[in-house]
Amino acid sequence: MEETLFLKKDMKKELSNYEFSNLKKALKLGREKVIDIIKQSGLKGRGGAGFPTGLKWELAYQEEADKKYIICNGDEGEPGTFKDRYLLENNPVKVLEGILIVAYAIGADEGYCYIRGEYLGPINIFEKVINEAEATGILGENILDSGFNFNLYLVKGAGAYVCGDETSLINSIEGKRGRSRIKPPYPIAKGLFDKPTVVNNVETLVSAVEIINQGLDKYLELGTENSRGTKLVCLSGDVNQPGVYEVEFGQVTLGEIIEQFGKGIRNYVPLKFLVPGGISTQVLTPAELNVPYTYEGIASAGSALGSGAVIVVDEGHDLVDLMLNVSRFFMDETCGTCFPCREGNRQVYHMLKEGKEGFTEKDVELIKNVGTTIHLAARCGLGQTSLNFIGSVFDKFGDELKLKGGEHYVTSKY
Amino acid sequence: MLQVNIDGKTYNVNEGSSILEAAGKAHIKIPTLCYEEGLSIYGGCRLCVVEIEGERLLQPACATEIKEGMVIKTHSPKVQEVRRNLFELIIASHDISCKLNCLTCSKNGNCELRQAADIIGINQVRLKSRDKGYSEDRSSYSIIREPNKCITCGRCIRKCEEVQGIGIFTMANRGPATIVTTFEDKGMGNVECTNCGQCIHSCPTGALHEVYHYENVWDVLNDPSKHVVVQTAPAVRVAISEPFGAEPGAVATGQMVAALRRLGFDRVFDTNFTADLTIMEEGTELIERINNGGILPLLTSCSPGWIKFIEHFYPDLLPNISSCKSPQQMFGAVAKTYYAEKNNIPLEDLVVVSVMPCTAKKFEARRPEMEGDVDFVLTTRELARMIKTAGIDMLALEEEEYDNLMGVSSGAADIFGATGGVMEAALRTAYELITGEELEKLDFEMVRGLEGIKVAEIDINGLKVKGGVAHGLGNVRKLMDRIKSGEEFHFIELMACPGGCLGGGGQPIPTNEETRTRRMKAIYEIDKGKKMRKSHENSYVQKLYDDYLGKPGSHRAHELLHTSYTARGV
């Protein structure tokens, strides 16, 4: 199986000799037409939440304000995800072009590109791109003689996972504590410095550029009705060939991704489970992988496509270790604002640690109770999804987890 | 009006209401911890989550606006279960154990955790308590912070920032290590804290409380060699009965005096006496400044929270402050000189205790500028605790009178306890002293009430005297900025706490809009009921001048009753 090259087509690392033909096209089409194309394309946000991109732009465009902002979200923090890094390293010019197109479409004259602090390479690359763009006049006043002005600033994240959430990211740019804001108001109405703001993921922006570039008709041929186009899949874990693969929606199943792109499980060990969309999503067992790689397909299997991180886990791991690893991550990364997420993740971590010697039925019930409470009552997406992984491991592999006083369970067959 | 269905009944509610407000109007009680009226919405504790038809997740009632046709379940089985689980998490994080014994807690009796536990119906705690192991912040003369009891609801942060306009607290770290702390963990005593204690009123747990002096006071009361005198501030008498179950605003002056005698104080005096004295000194200062082209506006100096505020944030305006000590400190100074000499009490045996509605008074008493005037400062809460500890059924006692001479006061002194009261007291006296005529109408309504900033102009012998009043440091800052931008005033009264001293950081809990309003009403009733309502008519103050001080503003008066300030900056 070959990759479907749509986002990966004509990647641009260097600014020199690049014509910004898509930006020119957009400037010619006019704001409303650009928004209309993206709306018709059915493009959904690629950061994880999957909000319709065209609608986001339209709502921001309709806001009346003396100032609007666009933020490019490159704070890729979901464990297992590295496609924004791939794009920032290999296709930074198109990322910039995407930012310019949204800015033009919604009427923003300032923007921020917020890149995860650990991504030193992408930060350096993108900084260079911004400097060159300023020098050549693609950023600044009267861009391409169109009367469109736009300035872009690069912000380095400081290592907080929660800042990938758009309102937390906005707080972070403002110099405030990285924590989510109460919605409504949504950033579209009241975002950065209380002005209408569009926050788009790196991959979303490149998708938008390519929709303008390769045409709406071409895009509508790709994928399914509810999952248009292609998706960069970050394949990692126990596979022979991990990497970033561009997959057309609906053309392969989850199982096929492991086999055809990953070239099978490493070390000839059987597959234990797969995480289809980053560690905020539920694990799927080998029996559940015969679903097409689409938003709706994975949802039908009881999980989510999330950020596109596909993590393959074979049987050579201790389930409790895996859960502890994920739990530790969420415990450390909760922003500390809402009680269920902060205290719930702390308790779950300690209960898992204490359960190394085995769980009682009551322990399992309590972990699940806490999980439900966090899910139903937490303040933002981080908390709401923080127990998806652990909860699904308990649901699907509960029998293997040793019960106190019961038979021993196999931590690893290999 | 919007129509909503709450728990099966239809209600009409105002547009823009939150679910919490709508439920409140429908007499449905939804538990909250991080919510406080008058502060911004935080949405952190999540105890108020409710089920809304059509929504996948539960939504916080405090932060969710009512929409037309909403169908809300505030206490469905799902909601109740989530609340119980949540509360278990909160209890485990609050480290309720023998170490943090509820019985020894400052909030024993009015702990919001207990109140919430009661309405949530918690009947088990399956989770282990997770010790945080923080140390106490004892850097302040006024307030102690016990971070192990903190549930990081952020109410103190918001109160300090939004109401008091300062912001000494912040959230630090993330994850379970998230804590409320001061800048660089310096401690409350080493940052721009004004010691106002408003944070204590906002804290739902016992994480914030005053630095206790009551044990020291027990020691001196139990020491027969000590002669212990006590003074009580104007605002204490309208609040002291609340911890004994009386309605807010129930006046208990006489019972309090009786209780203080039973506790063993040798003399029971009234800070009101020195409030009258303050008016004589401050009034003289004001007239002098007006007549001699002195620095105006004259700013009052009774509120030690306000004093520390100006020292930090407006040090350039320090020359405007009256050099008068506060009534508490004047009392101490007079007690340790005039009173001691007259009664032949050696200074080493004389102990001056004050009962104040205030936490900043504890700091004030330790200021090097006037150290030794007052030995110990009790808050209203501490006094109530002492009275209870001694087994005194205060409200059942026969009323008793204050001792002479420092126990007699005018109605003008009583109203010191309410915002605008010092201004009104000063106007009553200034008018008569300047014009030599009797003031017909004693009530200056325009400086009364809970409006944040009040401005009044009165005509005294053709001079239009413009006065300003601000209470709550957020309002104080606004008024200071008006002065700095050139607005002219003659006299300004400033109080650190919302409502003035009656809403002080040392007052019984709860201190909120309702209790403030009722205590204020009581204060003006006391004034109204008095025959003597002007400070300069207080013949005992006159006697003090005749016997000892000479006249207002004299050299001796300056030595004893006046002070200086320290520019602190930020």
PDB file of C-alpha atoms in Angstrom, chain B residues 45-174:
ATOM      1  CA  CYS B  45     -14.266  22.719  42.361  1.00  0.00           C
ATOM      2  CA  ARG B  46     -16.916  21.277  40.018  1.00  0.00           C
ATOM      3  CA  LEU B  47     -19.188  20.457  42.966  1.00  0.00           C
ATOM      4  CA  CYS B  48     -21.947  22.453  41.321  1.00  0.00           C
ATOM      5  CA  VAL B  49     -22.062  20.277  38.198  1.00  0.00           C
ATOM      6  CA  VAL B  50     -25.554  19.519  36.915  1.00  0.00           C
ATOM      7  CA  GLU B  51     -27.101  17.482  34.156  1.00  0.00           C
ATOM      8  CA  ILE B  52     -28.441  19.380  31.167  1.00  0.00           C
ATOM      9  CA  GLU B  53     -30.635  17.522  28.725  1.00  0.00           C
ATOM     10  CA  GLY B  54     -28.779  16.969  25.463  1.00  0.00           C
ATOM     11  CA  GLU B  55     -25.318  17.491  26.932  1.00  0.00           C
ATOM     12  CA  ARG B  56     -22.944  14.569  27.093  1.00  0.00           C
ATOM     13  CA  LEU B  57     -20.998  15.826  30.106  1.00  0.00           C
ATOM     14  CA  LEU B  58     -22.106  17.480  33.318  1.00  0.00           C
ATOM     15  CA  GLN B  59     -21.822  21.262  33.354  1.00  0.00           C
ATOM     16  CA  PRO B  60     -20.872  23.606  36.192  1.00  0.00           C
ATOM     17  CA  ALA B  61     -23.921  25.551  37.369  1.00  0.00           C
ATOM     18  CA  CYS B  62     -21.793  28.556  38.347  1.00  0.00           C
ATOM     19  CA  ALA B  63     -20.297  29.012  34.891  1.00  0.00           C
ATOM     20  CA  THR B  64     -23.178  27.963  32.662  1.00  0.00           C
ATOM     21  CA  GLU B  65     -25.635  30.552  31.458  1.00  0.00           C
ATOM     22  CA  ILE B  66     -29.302  29.692  31.218  1.00  0.00           C
ATOM     23  CA  LYS B  67     -30.598  29.206  27.713  1.00  0.00           C
ATOM     24  CA  GLU B  68     -34.228  29.210  26.652  1.00  0.00           C
ATOM     25  CA  GLY B  69     -35.852  25.836  27.116  1.00  0.00           C
ATOM     26  CA  MET B  70     -33.001  24.250  29.063  1.00  0.00           C
ATOM     27  CA  VAL B  71     -33.952  21.148  30.990  1.00  0.00           C
ATOM     28  CA  ILE B  72     -31.749  20.867  34.042  1.00  0.00           C
ATOM     29  CA  LYS B  73     -31.401  18.204  36.674  1.00  0.00           C
ATOM     30  CA  THR B  74     -29.540  19.512  39.692  1.00  0.00           C
ATOM     31  CA  HIS B  75     -29.683  16.399  41.848  1.00  0.00           C
ATOM     32  CA  SER B  76     -30.140  13.421  39.536  1.00  0.00           C
ATOM     33  CA  PRO B  77     -28.595  10.111  40.652  1.00  0.00           C
ATOM     34  CA  LYS B  78     -25.715  10.676  38.221  1.00  0.00           C
ATOM     35  CA  VAL B  79     -25.071  14.157  39.583  1.00  0.00           C
ATOM     36  CA  GLN B  80     -25.264  12.962  43.158  1.00  0.00           C
ATOM     37  CA  GLU B  81     -22.828  10.150  42.512  1.00  0.00           C
ATOM     38  CA  VAL B  82     -20.321  12.409  40.795  1.00  0.00           C
ATOM     39  CA  ARG B  83     -20.610  14.915  43.640  1.00  0.00           C
ATOM     40  CA  ARG B  84     -20.020  12.242  46.255  1.00  0.00           C
ATOM     41  CA  ASN B  85     -16.984  10.917  44.400  1.00  0.00           C
ATOM     42  CA  LEU B  86     -15.687  14.429  43.934  1.00  0.00           C
ATOM     43  CA  PHE B  87     -16.128  15.165  47.570  1.00  0.00           C
ATOM     44  CA  GLU B  88     -14.189  12.064  48.494  1.00  0.00           C
ATOM     45  CA  LEU B  89     -11.347  13.393  46.352  1.00  0.00           C
ATOM     46  CA  ILE B  90     -11.525  16.755  48.098  1.00  0.00           C
ATOM     47  CA  ILE B  91     -11.495  15.189  51.540  1.00  0.00           C
ATOM     48  CA  ALA B  92      -8.511  13.041  50.630  1.00  0.00           C
ATOM     49  CA  SER B  93      -6.636  16.091  49.342  1.00  0.00           C
ATOM     50  CA  HIS B  94      -7.506  18.134  52.414  1.00  0.00           C
ATOM     51  CA  ASP B  95      -5.717  15.510  54.496  1.00  0.00           C
ATOM     52  CA  ILE B  96      -8.360  15.107  57.153  1.00  0.00           C
ATOM     53  CA  SER B  97      -6.601  13.019  59.740  1.00  0.00           C
ATOM     54  CA  CYS B  98      -5.537  13.238  63.328  1.00  0.00           C
ATOM     55  CA  LYS B  99      -2.819  15.627  62.242  1.00  0.00           C
ATOM     56  CA  LEU B 100      -5.338  18.059  60.778  1.00  0.00           C
ATOM     57  CA  ASN B 101      -7.926  17.628  63.449  1.00  0.00           C
ATOM     58  CA  CYS B 102     -11.186  19.404  62.681  1.00  0.00           C
ATOM     59  CA  LEU B 103     -11.676  20.051  66.355  1.00  0.00           C
ATOM     60  CA  THR B 104      -8.598  22.252  66.593  1.00  0.00           C
ATOM     61  CA  CYS B 105      -9.165  23.995  63.304  1.00  0.00           C
ATOM     62  CA  SER B 106      -9.729  27.754  63.081  1.00  0.00           C
ATOM     63  CA  LYS B 107     -12.822  27.042  61.018  1.00  0.00           C
ATOM     64  CA  ASN B 108     -14.287  24.634  63.526  1.00  0.00           C
ATOM     65  CA  GLY B 109     -17.935  25.603  63.508  1.00  0.00           C
ATOM     66  CA  ASN B 110     -18.038  27.376  60.173  1.00  0.00           C
ATOM     67  CA  CYS B 111     -16.058  25.131  57.851  1.00  0.00           C
ATOM     68  CA  GLU B 112     -17.515  25.140  54.355  1.00  0.00           C
ATOM     69  CA  LEU B 113     -16.187  21.652  53.721  1.00  0.00           C
ATOM     70  CA  ARG B 114     -18.318  20.365  56.544  1.00  0.00           C
ATOM     71  CA  GLN B 115     -21.324  22.275  55.291  1.00  0.00           C
ATOM     72  CA  ALA B 116     -20.830  20.850  51.798  1.00  0.00           C
ATOM     73  CA  ALA B 117     -20.316  17.346  53.163  1.00  0.00           C
ATOM     74  CA  ASP B 118     -23.589  17.706  54.977  1.00  0.00           C
ATOM     75  CA  ILE B 119     -25.629  18.640  51.926  1.00  0.00           C
ATOM     76  CA  ILE B 120     -23.880  16.177  49.652  1.00  0.00           C
ATOM     77  CA  GLY B 121     -24.552  13.383  52.078  1.00  0.00           C
ATOM     78  CA  ILE B 122     -21.103  11.870  52.128  1.00  0.00           C
ATOM     79  CA  ASN B 123     -21.059   8.643  54.098  1.00  0.00           C
ATOM     80  CA  GLN B 124     -17.748   7.019  53.282  1.00  0.00           C
ATOM     81  CA  VAL B 125     -14.228   7.883  52.231  1.00  0.00           C
ATOM     82  CA  ARG B 126     -12.596   5.100  50.282  1.00  0.00           C
ATOM     83  CA  LEU B 127      -9.587   7.087  49.134  1.00  0.00           C
ATOM     84  CA  LYS B 128      -6.408   7.462  51.097  1.00  0.00           C
ATOM     85  CA  SER B 129      -5.498  10.910  52.223  1.00  0.00           C
ATOM     86  CA  ARG B 130      -2.431  12.163  50.369  1.00  0.00           C
ATOM     87  CA  ASP B 131      -0.200  14.181  52.619  1.00  0.00           C
ATOM     88  CA  LYS B 132       1.124  17.353  51.050  1.00  0.00           C
ATOM     89  CA  GLY B 133       3.760  18.030  53.656  1.00  0.00           C
ATOM     90  CA  TYR B 134       3.889  21.807  53.279  1.00  0.00           C
ATOM     91  CA  SER B 135       5.092  23.983  56.098  1.00  0.00           C
ATOM     92  CA  GLU B 136       3.047  26.794  57.575  1.00  0.00           C
ATOM     93  CA  ASP B 137       3.625  30.389  56.575  1.00  0.00           C
ATOM     94  CA  ARG B 138       4.224  32.233  59.826  1.00  0.00           C
ATOM     95  CA  SER B 139       6.049  35.187  58.323  1.00  0.00           C
ATOM     96  CA  SER B 140       3.250  37.663  58.993  1.00  0.00           C
ATOM     97  CA  TYR B 141       2.390  39.424  62.259  1.00  0.00           C
ATOM     98  CA  SER B 142      -1.283  39.194  61.339  1.00  0.00           C
ATOM     99  CA  ILE B 143      -2.105  36.083  59.347  1.00  0.00           C
ATOM    100  CA  ILE B 144      -1.025  32.447  59.311  1.00  0.00           C
ATOM    101  CA  ARG B 145      -1.352  30.259  56.267  1.00  0.00           C
ATOM    102  CA  GLU B 146      -1.625  26.484  56.568  1.00  0.00           C
ATOM    103  CA  PRO B 147      -1.195  25.190  53.013  1.00  0.00           C
ATOM    104  CA  ASN B 148      -1.940  21.615  54.041  1.00  0.00           C
ATOM    105  CA  LYS B 149      -5.536  22.659  54.591  1.00  0.00           C
ATOM    106  CA  CYS B 150      -5.720  24.552  51.308  1.00  0.00           C
ATOM    107  CA  ILE B 151      -7.905  23.014  48.622  1.00  0.00           C
ATOM    108  CA  THR B 152      -6.670  25.537  45.986  1.00  0.00           C
ATOM    109  CA  CYS B 153     -10.108  26.926  45.245  1.00  0.00           C
ATOM    110  CA  GLY B 154      -8.437  30.266  44.544  1.00  0.00           C
ATOM    111  CA  ARG B 155     -10.945  32.388  46.457  1.00  0.00           C
ATOM    112  CA  CYS B 156      -8.205  34.147  48.456  1.00  0.00           C
ATOM    113  CA  ILE B 157      -6.382  34.892  45.203  1.00  0.00           C
ATOM    114  CA  ARG B 158      -9.466  36.389  43.644  1.00  0.00           C
ATOM    115  CA  LYS B 159     -10.505  38.304  46.774  1.00  0.00           C
ATOM    116  CA  CYS B 160      -7.069  39.892  47.111  1.00  0.00           C
ATOM    117  CA  GLU B 161      -6.878  40.721  43.426  1.00  0.00           C
ATOM    118  CA  GLU B 162     -10.439  41.619  42.506  1.00  0.00           C
ATOM    119  CA  VAL B 163     -11.843  43.204  45.664  1.00  0.00           C
ATOM    120  CA  GLN B 164      -8.711  44.517  47.336  1.00  0.00           C
ATOM    121  CA  GLY B 165      -6.848  45.248  44.112  1.00  0.00           C
ATOM    122  CA  ILE B 166      -3.530  43.894  45.370  1.00  0.00           C
ATOM    123  CA  GLY B 167      -2.878  40.281  44.420  1.00  0.00           C
ATOM    124  CA  ILE B 168      -0.297  38.940  46.835  1.00  0.00           C
ATOM    125  CA  PHE B 169      -1.363  35.356  46.174  1.00  0.00           C
ATOM    126  CA  THR B 170      -0.759  33.257  43.109  1.00  0.00           C
ATOM    127  CA  MET B 171      -1.116  29.682  41.958  1.00  0.00           C
ATOM    128  CA  ALA B 172       2.232  27.965  41.524  1.00  0.00           C
ATOM    129  CA  ASN B 173       3.306  24.638  40.014  1.00  0.00           C
ATOM    130  CA  ARG B 174       1.003  22.247  38.215  1.00  0.00           C
TER     131      ARG B 174
END
